[in-house]
PDB file of N, CA and C in Angstrom:
ATOM      1  N   MET A 268     275.397  23.920   3.951  1.00  0.00           N
ATOM      2  CA  MET A 268     274.134  23.378   4.380  1.00  0.00           C
ATOM      3  C   MET A 268     273.959  23.534   5.904  1.00  0.00           C
ATOM      4  N   ILE A 269     274.994  23.190   6.654  1.00  0.00           N
ATOM      5  CA  ILE A 269     274.928  23.342   8.105  1.00  0.00           C
ATOM      6  C   ILE A 269     274.812  24.823   8.462  1.00  0.00           C
ATOM      7  N   THR A 270     275.511  25.669   7.709  1.00  0.00           N
ATOM      8  CA  THR A 270     275.443  27.111   7.959  1.00  0.00           C
ATOM      9  C   THR A 270     274.020  27.618   7.777  1.00  0.00           C
ATOM     10  N   ALA A 271     273.353  27.155   6.735  1.00  0.00           N
ATOM     11  CA  ALA A 271     271.965  27.573   6.493  1.00  0.00           C
ATOM     12  C   ALA A 271     271.046  27.104   7.615  1.00  0.00           C
ATOM     13  N   LEU A 272     271.261  25.885   8.096  1.00  0.00           N
ATOM     14  CA  LEU A 272     270.445  25.360   9.193  1.00  0.00           C
ATOM     15  C   LEU A 272     270.608  26.223  10.444  1.00  0.00           C
ATOM     16  N   TYR A 273     271.832  26.530  10.802  1.00  0.00           N
ATOM     17  CA  TYR A 273     272.061  27.343  11.990  1.00  0.00           C
ATOM     18  C   TYR A 273     271.576  28.777  11.782  1.00  0.00           C
ATOM     19  N   GLY A 274     271.669  29.273  10.557  1.00  0.00           N
ATOM     20  CA  GLY A 274     271.113  30.579  10.259  1.00  0.00           C
ATOM     21  C   GLY A 274     269.613  30.624  10.502  1.00  0.00           C
ATOM     22  N   LEU A 275     268.934  29.566  10.129  1.00  0.00           N
ATOM     23  CA  LEU A 275     267.497  29.462  10.381  1.00  0.00           C
ATOM     24  C   LEU A 275     267.206  29.349  11.878  1.00  0.00           C
ATOM     25  N   LEU A 276     268.026  28.604  12.588  1.00  0.00           N
ATOM     26  CA  LEU A 276     267.821  28.437  14.031  1.00  0.00           C
ATOM     27  C   LEU A 276     268.030  29.724  14.813  1.00  0.00           C
ATOM     28  N   ILE A 277     268.850  30.632  14.281  1.00  0.00           N
ATOM     29  CA  ILE A 277     269.031  31.934  14.939  1.00  0.00           C
ATOM     30  C   ILE A 277     267.683  32.632  15.064  1.00  0.00           C
ATOM     31  N   ALA A 278     266.888  32.551  14.005  1.00  0.00           N
ATOM     32  CA  ALA A 278     265.579  33.218  14.001  1.00  0.00           C
ATOM     33  C   ALA A 278     264.512  32.417  14.728  1.00  0.00           C
ATOM     34  N   ILE A 279     264.616  31.101  14.712  1.00  0.00           N
ATOM     35  CA  ILE A 279     263.566  30.251  15.291  1.00  0.00           C
ATOM     36  C   ILE A 279     263.679  30.135  16.808  1.00  0.00           C
ATOM     37  N   HIS A 280     264.880  30.022  17.350  1.00  0.00           N
ATOM     38  CA  HIS A 280     265.052  29.775  18.780  1.00  0.00           C
ATOM     39  C   HIS A 280     264.327  30.778  19.688  1.00  0.00           C
ATOM     40  N   PRO A 281     264.403  32.070  19.432  1.00  0.00           N
ATOM     41  CA  PRO A 281     263.726  33.005  20.351  1.00  0.00           C
ATOM     42  C   PRO A 281     262.211  32.809  20.409  1.00  0.00           C
ATOM     43  N   PHE A 282     261.618  32.284  19.362  1.00  0.00           N
ATOM     44  CA  PHE A 282     260.165  32.106  19.325  1.00  0.00           C
ATOM     45  C   PHE A 282     259.718  30.708  19.726  1.00  0.00           C
ATOM     46  N   ALA A 283     260.549  29.707  19.447  1.00  0.00           N
ATOM     47  CA  ALA A 283     260.140  28.320  19.663  1.00  0.00           C
ATOM     48  C   ALA A 283     260.497  27.776  21.047  1.00  0.00           C
ATOM     49  N   LEU A 284     261.507  28.353  21.681  1.00  0.00           N
ATOM     50  CA  LEU A 284     261.949  27.826  22.969  1.00  0.00           C
ATOM     51  C   LEU A 284     261.434  28.693  24.118  1.00  0.00           C
ATOM     52  N   PRO A 285     261.137  28.068  25.253  1.00  0.00           N
ATOM     53  CA  PRO A 285     260.673  28.829  26.410  1.00  0.00           C
ATOM     54  C   PRO A 285     261.846  29.323  27.268  1.00  0.00           C
ATOM     55  N   GLY A 286     261.607  30.368  28.050  1.00  0.00           N
ATOM     56  CA  GLY A 286     262.571  30.814  29.051  1.00  0.00           C
ATOM     57  C   GLY A 286     263.676  31.683  28.504  1.00  0.00           C
ATOM     58  N   PRO A 287     264.508  32.160  29.413  1.00  0.00           N
ATOM     59  CA  PRO A 287     265.575  33.087  29.031  1.00  0.00           C
ATOM     60  C   PRO A 287     266.725  32.422  28.264  1.00  0.00           C
ATOM     61  N   ASP A 288     266.850  31.107  28.367  1.00  0.00           N
ATOM     62  CA  ASP A 288     267.943  30.418  27.672  1.00  0.00           C
ATOM     63  C   ASP A 288     267.719  30.336  26.168  1.00  0.00           C
ATOM     64  N   ARG A 289     266.549  30.741  25.709  1.00  0.00           N
ATOM     65  CA  ARG A 289     266.300  30.726  24.260  1.00  0.00           C
ATOM     66  C   ARG A 289     267.250  31.691  23.557  1.00  0.00           C
ATOM     67  N   TRP A 290     267.599  32.789  24.240  1.00  0.00           N
ATOM     68  CA  TRP A 290     268.534  33.744  23.645  1.00  0.00           C
ATOM     69  C   TRP A 290     269.947  33.167  23.625  1.00  0.00           C
ATOM     70  N   THR A 291     270.286  32.387  24.632  1.00  0.00           N
ATOM     71  CA  THR A 291     271.590  31.716  24.654  1.00  0.00           C
ATOM     72  C   THR A 291     271.716  30.785  23.459  1.00  0.00           C
ATOM     73  N   MET A 292     270.657  30.017  23.216  1.00  0.00           N
ATOM     74  CA  MET A 292     270.695  29.086  22.090  1.00  0.00           C
ATOM     75  C   MET A 292     270.743  29.828  20.759  1.00  0.00           C
ATOM     76  N   SER A 293     270.125  30.995  20.683  1.00  0.00           N
ATOM     77  CA  SER A 293     270.180  31.784  19.460  1.00  0.00           C
ATOM     78  C   SER A 293     271.602  32.285  19.205  1.00  0.00           C
ATOM     79  N   VAL A 294     272.278  32.720  20.256  1.00  0.00           N
ATOM     80  CA  VAL A 294     273.665  33.179  20.132  1.00  0.00           C
ATOM     81  C   VAL A 294     274.578  32.006  19.761  1.00  0.00           C
ATOM     82  N   VAL A 295     274.347  30.861  20.369  1.00  0.00           N
ATOM     83  CA  VAL A 295     275.150  29.669  20.045  1.00  0.00           C
ATOM     84  C   VAL A 295     274.924  29.264  18.591  1.00  0.00           C
ATOM     85  N   ALA A 296     273.686  29.351  18.121  1.00  0.00           N
ATOM     86  CA  ALA A 296     273.399  29.046  16.715  1.00  0.00           C
ATOM     87  C   ALA A 296     274.115  30.028  15.794  1.00  0.00           C
ATOM     88  N   ALA A 297     274.169  31.297  16.187  1.00  0.00           N
ATOM     89  CA  ALA A 297     274.887  32.292  15.379  1.00  0.00           C
ATOM     90  C   ALA A 297     276.377  31.976  15.323  1.00  0.00           C
ATOM     91  N   ALA A 298     276.958  31.636  16.467  1.00  0.00           N
ATOM     92  CA  ALA A 298     278.376  31.272  16.499  1.00  0.00           C
ATOM     93  C   ALA A 298     278.625  30.018  15.662  1.00  0.00           C
ATOM     94  N   SER A 299     277.719  29.067  15.729  1.00  0.00           N
ATOM     95  CA  SER A 299     277.858  27.836  14.948  1.00  0.00           C
ATOM     96  C   SER A 299     277.763  28.122  13.455  1.00  0.00           C
ATOM     97  N   ALA A 300     276.875  29.024  13.077  1.00  0.00           N
ATOM     98  CA  ALA A 300     276.751  29.400  11.667  1.00  0.00           C
ATOM     99  C   ALA A 300     278.043  30.041  11.172  1.00  0.00           C
ATOM    100  N   ILE A 301     278.621  30.923  11.984  1.00  0.00           N
ATOM    101  CA  ILE A 301     279.867  31.585  11.608  1.00  0.00           C
ATOM    102  C   ILE A 301     281.007  30.574  11.491  1.00  0.00           C
ATOM    103  N   LEU A 302     281.119  29.691  12.472  1.00  0.00           N
ATOM    104  CA  LEU A 302     282.179  28.667  12.426  1.00  0.00           C
ATOM    105  C   LEU A 302     282.011  27.730  11.233  1.00  0.00           C
ATOM    106  N   SER A 303     280.788  27.325  10.948  1.00  0.00           N
ATOM    107  CA  SER A 303     280.531  26.425   9.820  1.00  0.00           C
ATOM    108  C   SER A 303     280.838  27.116   8.495  1.00  0.00           C
ATOM    109  N   ALA A 304     280.429  28.377   8.367  1.00  0.00           N
ATOM    110  CA  ALA A 304     280.705  29.113   7.132  1.00  0.00           C
ATOM    111  C   ALA A 304     282.205  29.334   6.941  1.00  0.00           C
ATOM    112  N   ALA A 305     282.895  29.684   8.020  1.00  0.00           N
ATOM    113  CA  ALA A 305     284.346  29.878   7.935  1.00  0.00           C
ATOM    114  C   ALA A 305     285.045  28.582   7.544  1.00  0.00           C
ATOM    115  N   THR A 306     284.587  27.476   8.099  1.00  0.00           N
ATOM    116  CA  THR A 306     285.168  26.179   7.752  1.00  0.00           C
ATOM    117  C   THR A 306     284.952  25.864   6.286  1.00  0.00           C
ATOM    118  N   ALA A 307     283.739  26.125   5.787  1.00  0.00           N
ATOM    119  CA  ALA A 307     283.439  25.862   4.377  1.00  0.00           C
ATOM    120  C   ALA A 307     284.292  26.737   3.458  1.00  0.00           C
ATOM    121  N   LEU A 308     284.434  28.010   3.808  1.00  0.00           N
ATOM    122  CA  LEU A 308     285.249  28.901   2.981  1.00  0.00           C
ATOM    123  C   LEU A 308     286.723  28.493   2.978  1.00  0.00           C
ATOM    124  N   LEU A 309     287.240  28.140   4.141  1.00  0.00           N
ATOM    125  CA  LEU A 309     288.632  27.683   4.210  1.00  0.00           C
ATOM    126  C   LEU A 309     288.834  26.391   3.438  1.00  0.00           C
ATOM    127  N   TRP A 310     287.844  25.494   3.505  1.00  0.00           N
ATOM    128  CA  TRP A 310     287.950  24.218   2.799  1.00  0.00           C
ATOM    129  C   TRP A 310     287.949  24.451   1.292  1.00  0.00           C
ATOM    130  N   GLN A 311     287.143  25.401   0.814  1.00  0.00           N
ATOM    131  CA  GLN A 311     287.116  25.682  -0.620  1.00  0.00           C
ATOM    132  C   GLN A 311     288.436  26.265  -1.107  1.00  0.00           C
ATOM    133  N   ARG A 312     289.062  27.080  -0.289  1.00  0.00           N
ATOM    134  CA  ARG A 312     290.319  27.709  -0.688  1.00  0.00           C
ATOM    135  C   ARG A 312     291.513  26.772  -0.564  1.00  0.00           C
ATOM    136  N   HIS A 313     291.509  25.937   0.461  1.00  0.00           N
ATOM    137  CA  HIS A 313     292.663  25.075   0.746  1.00  0.00           C
ATOM    138  C   HIS A 313     292.220  23.628   0.877  1.00  0.00           C
ATOM    139  N   ARG A 314     291.625  23.110  -0.150  1.00  0.00           N
ATOM    140  CA  ARG A 314     291.118  21.747  -0.109  1.00  0.00           C
ATOM    141  C   ARG A 314     292.276  20.751  -0.134  1.00  0.00           C
ATOM    142  N   ARG A 315     292.357  19.962   0.930  1.00  0.00           N
ATOM    143  CA  ARG A 315     293.368  18.918   1.032  1.00  0.00           C
ATOM    144  C   ARG A 315     292.668  17.631   1.427  1.00  0.00           C
ATOM    145  N   PRO A 316     292.628  16.668   0.550  1.00  0.00           N
ATOM    146  CA  PRO A 316     291.924  15.415   0.845  1.00  0.00           C
ATOM    147  C   PRO A 316     292.400  14.729   2.119  1.00  0.00           C
ATOM    148  N   GLU A 317     293.660  14.904   2.482  1.00  0.00           N
ATOM    149  CA  GLU A 317     294.169  14.258   3.698  1.00  0.00           C
ATOM    150  C   GLU A 317     293.602  14.884   4.966  1.00  0.00           C
ATOM    151  N   HIS A 318     292.991  16.052   4.852  1.00  0.00           N
ATOM    152  CA  HIS A 318     292.383  16.704   6.012  1.00  0.00           C
ATOM    153  C   HIS A 318     290.864  16.583   6.043  1.00  0.00           C
ATOM    154  N   ALA A 319     290.301  15.833   5.113  1.00  0.00           N
ATOM    155  CA  ALA A 319     288.840  15.721   5.018  1.00  0.00           C
ATOM    156  C   ALA A 319     288.236  15.144   6.298  1.00  0.00           C
ATOM    157  N   HIS A 320     288.859  14.140   6.873  1.00  0.00           N
ATOM    158  CA  HIS A 320     288.324  13.550   8.110  1.00  0.00           C
ATOM    159  C   HIS A 320     288.376  14.550   9.267  1.00  0.00           C
ATOM    160  N   ALA A 321     289.432  15.317   9.347  1.00  0.00           N
ATOM    161  CA  ALA A 321     289.546  16.314  10.417  1.00  0.00           C
ATOM    162  C   ALA A 321     288.491  17.405  10.256  1.00  0.00           C
ATOM    163  N   VAL A 322     288.247  17.828   9.030  1.00  0.00           N
ATOM    164  CA  VAL A 322     287.222  18.853   8.782  1.00  0.00           C
ATOM    165  C   VAL A 322     285.845  18.307   9.126  1.00  0.00           C
ATOM    166  N   ASN A 323     285.563  17.079   8.726  1.00  0.00           N
ATOM    167  CA  ASN A 323     284.278  16.462   9.076  1.00  0.00           C
ATOM    168  C   ASN A 323     284.127  16.310  10.586  1.00  0.00           C
ATOM    169  N   ALA A 324     285.194  15.947  11.258  1.00  0.00           N
ATOM    170  CA  ALA A 324     285.138  15.826  12.724  1.00  0.00           C
ATOM    171  C   ALA A 324     284.888  17.190  13.361  1.00  0.00           C
ATOM    172  N   TRP A 325     285.498  18.241  12.833  1.00  0.00           N
ATOM    173  CA  TRP A 325     285.281  19.594  13.342  1.00  0.00           C
ATOM    174  C   TRP A 325     283.817  20.004  13.179  1.00  0.00           C
ATOM    175  N   LEU A 326     283.258  19.776  11.989  1.00  0.00           N
ATOM    176  CA  LEU A 326     281.854  20.118  11.752  1.00  0.00           C
ATOM    177  C   LEU A 326     280.929  19.292  12.646  1.00  0.00           C
ATOM    178  N   ALA A 327     281.260  18.020  12.822  1.00  0.00           N
ATOM    179  CA  ALA A 327     280.456  17.171  13.709  1.00  0.00           C
ATOM    180  C   ALA A 327     280.541  17.647  15.154  1.00  0.00           C
ATOM    181  N   SER A 328     281.698  18.162  15.561  1.00  0.00           N
ATOM    182  CA  SER A 328     281.823  18.650  16.935  1.00  0.00           C
ATOM    183  C   SER A 328     280.986  19.910  17.157  1.00  0.00           C
ATOM    184  N   ILE A 329     280.832  20.737  16.133  1.00  0.00           N
ATOM    185  CA  ILE A 329     279.953  21.895  16.238  1.00  0.00           C
ATOM    186  C   ILE A 329     278.516  21.443  16.469  1.00  0.00           C
ATOM    187  N   VAL A 330     278.080  20.470  15.690  1.00  0.00           N
ATOM    188  CA  VAL A 330     276.719  19.936  15.831  1.00  0.00           C
ATOM    189  C   VAL A 330     276.547  19.274  17.198  1.00  0.00           C
ATOM    190  N   LEU A 331     277.516  18.492  17.609  1.00  0.00           N
ATOM    191  CA  LEU A 331     277.434  17.801  18.904  1.00  0.00           C
ATOM    192  C   LEU A 331     277.381  18.797  20.055  1.00  0.00           C
ATOM    193  N   THR A 332     278.193  19.827  19.999  1.00  0.00           N
ATOM    194  CA  THR A 332     278.184  20.845  21.049  1.00  0.00           C
ATOM    195  C   THR A 332     276.818  21.514  21.151  1.00  0.00           C
ATOM    196  N   ASN A 333     276.234  21.841  20.014  1.00  0.00           N
ATOM    197  CA  ASN A 333     274.908  22.448  20.013  1.00  0.00           C
ATOM    198  C   ASN A 333     273.858  21.511  20.588  1.00  0.00           C
ATOM    199  N   THR A 334     273.916  20.254  20.217  1.00  0.00           N
ATOM    200  CA  THR A 334     272.946  19.279  20.698  1.00  0.00           C
ATOM    201  C   THR A 334     273.059  19.080  22.204  1.00  0.00           C
ATOM    202  N   VAL A 335     274.284  18.911  22.700  1.00  0.00           N
ATOM    203  CA  VAL A 335     274.492  18.714  24.140  1.00  0.00           C
ATOM    204  C   VAL A 335     274.028  19.947  24.917  1.00  0.00           C
ATOM    205  N   LEU A 336     274.393  21.124  24.455  1.00  0.00           N
ATOM    206  CA  LEU A 336     273.980  22.347  25.130  1.00  0.00           C
ATOM    207  C   LEU A 336     272.452  22.488  25.136  1.00  0.00           C
ATOM    208  N   HIS A 337     271.832  22.129  24.036  1.00  0.00           N
ATOM    209  CA  HIS A 337     270.379  22.199  23.941  1.00  0.00           C
ATOM    210  C   HIS A 337     269.737  21.264  24.973  1.00  0.00           C
ATOM    211  N   PHE A 338     270.235  20.060  25.092  1.00  0.00           N
ATOM    212  CA  PHE A 338     269.671  19.112  26.065  1.00  0.00           C
ATOM    213  C   PHE A 338     269.957  19.523  27.510  1.00  0.00           C
ATOM    214  N   ILE A 339     271.068  20.195  27.740  1.00  0.00           N
ATOM    215  CA  ILE A 339     271.364  20.686  29.088  1.00  0.00           C
ATOM    216  C   ILE A 339     270.411  21.817  29.469  1.00  0.00           C
ATOM    217  N   LEU A 340     270.222  22.753  28.558  1.00  0.00           N
ATOM    218  CA  LEU A 340     269.378  23.911  28.860  1.00  0.00           C
ATOM    219  C   LEU A 340     267.888  23.629  28.767  1.00  0.00           C
ATOM    220  N   PHE A 341     267.504  22.660  27.937  1.00  0.00           N
ATOM    221  CA  PHE A 341     266.096  22.337  27.732  1.00  0.00           C
ATOM    222  C   PHE A 341     265.885  20.833  27.877  1.00  0.00           C
ATOM    223  N   PRO A 342     265.936  20.307  29.087  1.00  0.00           N
ATOM    224  CA  PRO A 342     265.831  18.860  29.289  1.00  0.00           C
ATOM    225  C   PRO A 342     264.455  18.282  28.985  1.00  0.00           C
ATOM    226  N   GLN A 343     263.430  19.119  28.920  1.00  0.00           N
ATOM    227  CA  GLN A 343     262.097  18.589  28.652  1.00  0.00           C
ATOM    228  C   GLN A 343     262.049  18.115  27.228  1.00  0.00           C
TER     229      GLN A 343
END
């Protein structure tokens, strides 16, 4: 689900955001999509309930990094 969201943001950022940093956010969204998809694939192959909190924290850190970077580059 997160991968699909970031996949959509790759296409939306260049058109919806102003300035040259829109391309930066598009690249960050692409990297986030790749990291989220890789995490999901690894979780499906090696599902360990004792690591569920760590995986959720990793996915949350991807979202948090994107949000913080977005607010830094686009404070308006």
